[in-house]
Amino acid sequence: PVMYSTALAGGKKAPEGWFRAGRNISYEKNDFEQHGRRLRKKHCYRTLTFTLPFARPGDVCLVATCYPYTVTDHRLHIDALLQRKRAE
């Protein structure tokens, strides 16, 4: 998992705000099964568990399973690629 901490954003540990966090991370099959017409084989759902300490009272934290990638990030990346291509 990754976490965004308003207290740490802009500091050395999290200059862009998001950083890897958590311990005792486990991703395992659980007892629930997916059912549907398209599924030929048995598919199980999975469960992600982890421990995440919150050490700063009053801090506002966001937690995600991966680094967020917004449409704006995508557009900026595409623009940079197009500009690099034009410069060649």
PDB file of C-alpha atoms in Angstrom:
ATOM      1  CA  PRO A   1       0.000   0.000   0.000  1.00  0.00           C
ATOM      2  CA  VAL A   2       0.919   3.665  -0.322  1.00  0.00           C
ATOM      3  CA  MET A   3      -0.054   6.550   1.914  1.00  0.00           C
ATOM      4  CA  TYR A   4      -0.350  10.316   1.585  1.00  0.00           C
ATOM      5  CA  SER A   5       0.271  12.211   4.799  1.00  0.00           C
ATOM      6  CA  THR A   6      -0.474  15.938   4.953  1.00  0.00           C
ATOM      7  CA  ALA A   7       2.114  16.236   7.738  1.00  0.00           C
ATOM      8  CA  LEU A   8       4.886  14.643   5.635  1.00  0.00           C
ATOM      9  CA  ALA A   9       4.003  16.019   2.174  1.00  0.00           C
ATOM     10  CA  GLY A  10       6.838  18.121   0.840  1.00  0.00           C
ATOM     11  CA  GLY A  11       9.423  16.706   3.269  1.00  0.00           C
ATOM     12  CA  LYS A  12      12.364  14.391   2.551  1.00  0.00           C
ATOM     13  CA  LYS A  13      10.414  11.153   3.116  1.00  0.00           C
ATOM     14  CA  ALA A  14       7.500  12.135   0.868  1.00  0.00           C
ATOM     15  CA  PRO A  15       8.421  15.073  -1.401  1.00  0.00           C
ATOM     16  CA  GLU A  16       5.437  14.393  -3.667  1.00  0.00           C
ATOM     17  CA  GLY A  17       3.203  13.318  -0.817  1.00  0.00           C
ATOM     18  CA  TRP A  18       2.783   9.597  -1.571  1.00  0.00           C
ATOM     19  CA  PHE A  19       5.106   6.950  -0.110  1.00  0.00           C
ATOM     20  CA  ARG A  20       5.128   3.195   0.483  1.00  0.00           C
ATOM     21  CA  ALA A  21       3.757   2.279   3.873  1.00  0.00           C
ATOM     22  CA  GLY A  22       2.566  -0.692   5.859  1.00  0.00           C
ATOM     23  CA  ARG A  23       3.985  -3.903   7.233  1.00  0.00           C
ATOM     24  CA  ASN A  24       2.762  -7.472   7.608  1.00  0.00           C
ATOM     25  CA  ILE A  25       1.456  -7.187   4.047  1.00  0.00           C
ATOM     26  CA  SER A  26      -0.416 -10.222   2.760  1.00  0.00           C
ATOM     27  CA  TYR A  27      -2.422 -10.856  -0.422  1.00  0.00           C
ATOM     28  CA  GLU A  28      -4.175 -14.216  -0.330  1.00  0.00           C
ATOM     29  CA  LYS A  29      -7.123 -16.138  -1.713  1.00  0.00           C
ATOM     30  CA  ASN A  30     -10.216 -16.069   0.448  1.00  0.00           C
ATOM     31  CA  ASP A  31     -13.284 -18.320   0.621  1.00  0.00           C
ATOM     32  CA  PHE A  32     -15.440 -16.301  -1.789  1.00  0.00           C
ATOM     33  CA  GLU A  33     -15.751 -17.462  -5.393  1.00  0.00           C
ATOM     34  CA  GLN A  34     -16.478 -15.502  -8.546  1.00  0.00           C
ATOM     35  CA  HIS A  35     -19.374 -16.845 -10.579  1.00  0.00           C
ATOM     36  CA  GLY A  36     -20.415 -15.904 -14.063  1.00  0.00           C
ATOM     37  CA  ARG A  37     -21.127 -17.230 -17.523  1.00  0.00           C
ATOM     38  CA  ARG A  38     -17.724 -16.275 -18.912  1.00  0.00           C
ATOM     39  CA  LEU A  39     -15.734 -17.950 -16.150  1.00  0.00           C
ATOM     40  CA  ARG A  40     -14.750 -21.450 -17.196  1.00  0.00           C
ATOM     41  CA  LYS A  41     -12.474 -22.114 -14.257  1.00  0.00           C
ATOM     42  CA  LYS A  42     -13.103 -21.492 -10.593  1.00  0.00           C
ATOM     43  CA  HIS A  43     -11.833 -18.041  -9.602  1.00  0.00           C
ATOM     44  CA  CYS A  44     -11.474 -16.885  -6.032  1.00  0.00           C
ATOM     45  CA  TYR A  45     -11.530 -13.391  -4.684  1.00  0.00           C
ATOM     46  CA  ARG A  46      -8.428 -12.218  -2.842  1.00  0.00           C
ATOM     47  CA  THR A  47      -7.914 -10.246   0.346  1.00  0.00           C
ATOM     48  CA  LEU A  48      -5.225  -7.650   0.962  1.00  0.00           C
ATOM     49  CA  THR A  49      -4.326  -7.171   4.625  1.00  0.00           C
ATOM     50  CA  PHE A  50      -1.668  -4.974   6.194  1.00  0.00           C
ATOM     51  CA  THR A  51      -0.791  -3.067   9.340  1.00  0.00           C
ATOM     52  CA  LEU A  52      -0.498   0.692   9.023  1.00  0.00           C
ATOM     53  CA  PRO A  53       0.555   2.795  12.003  1.00  0.00           C
ATOM     54  CA  PHE A  54      -0.625   6.396  12.300  1.00  0.00           C
ATOM     55  CA  ALA A  55       1.952   8.192  14.431  1.00  0.00           C
ATOM     56  CA  ARG A  56       0.944  11.847  14.133  1.00  0.00           C
ATOM     57  CA  PRO A  57      -2.172  13.026  15.967  1.00  0.00           C
ATOM     58  CA  GLY A  58      -4.324  15.267  13.783  1.00  0.00           C
ATOM     59  CA  ASP A  59      -2.609  14.174  10.548  1.00  0.00           C
ATOM     60  CA  VAL A  60      -4.877  13.587   7.558  1.00  0.00           C
ATOM     61  CA  CYS A  61      -3.854  10.440   5.658  1.00  0.00           C
ATOM     62  CA  LEU A  62      -5.050   8.813   2.453  1.00  0.00           C
ATOM     63  CA  VAL A  63      -4.351   5.127   1.768  1.00  0.00           C
ATOM     64  CA  ALA A  64      -4.289   3.404  -1.637  1.00  0.00           C
ATOM     65  CA  THR A  65      -3.211   0.037  -3.028  1.00  0.00           C
ATOM     66  CA  CYS A  66      -0.994   1.731  -5.645  1.00  0.00           C
ATOM     67  CA  TYR A  67       0.292   5.185  -6.501  1.00  0.00           C
ATOM     68  CA  PRO A  68      -2.605   7.270  -7.833  1.00  0.00           C
ATOM     69  CA  TYR A  69      -2.363   8.126 -11.526  1.00  0.00           C
ATOM     70  CA  THR A  70      -4.847  10.762 -12.601  1.00  0.00           C
ATOM     71  CA  VAL A  71      -6.091  11.735 -16.032  1.00  0.00           C
ATOM     72  CA  THR A  72      -4.074  14.930 -15.615  1.00  0.00           C
ATOM     73  CA  ASP A  73      -0.920  12.857 -14.978  1.00  0.00           C
ATOM     74  CA  HIS A  74      -1.703  10.843 -18.102  1.00  0.00           C
ATOM     75  CA  ARG A  75      -2.177  13.948 -20.254  1.00  0.00           C
ATOM     76  CA  LEU A  76       1.045  15.515 -18.969  1.00  0.00           C
ATOM     77  CA  HIS A  77       2.921  12.297 -19.762  1.00  0.00           C
ATOM     78  CA  ILE A  78       1.461  12.133 -23.284  1.00  0.00           C
ATOM     79  CA  ASP A  79       2.296  15.827 -23.870  1.00  0.00           C
ATOM     80  CA  ALA A  80       5.894  15.264 -22.763  1.00  0.00           C
ATOM     81  CA  LEU A  81       6.226  12.277 -25.097  1.00  0.00           C
ATOM     82  CA  LEU A  82       4.811  14.260 -28.028  1.00  0.00           C
ATOM     83  CA  GLN A  83       7.141  17.204 -27.366  1.00  0.00           C
ATOM     84  CA  ARG A  84      10.134  14.871 -27.199  1.00  0.00           C
ATOM     85  CA  LYS A  85       9.066  13.283 -30.500  1.00  0.00           C
ATOM     86  CA  ARG A  86       8.745  16.724 -32.171  1.00  0.00           C
ATOM     87  CA  ALA A  87      12.188  17.755 -30.916  1.00  0.00           C
ATOM     88  CA  GLU A  88      13.842  14.765 -32.625  1.00  0.00           C
TER      89      GLU A  88
END
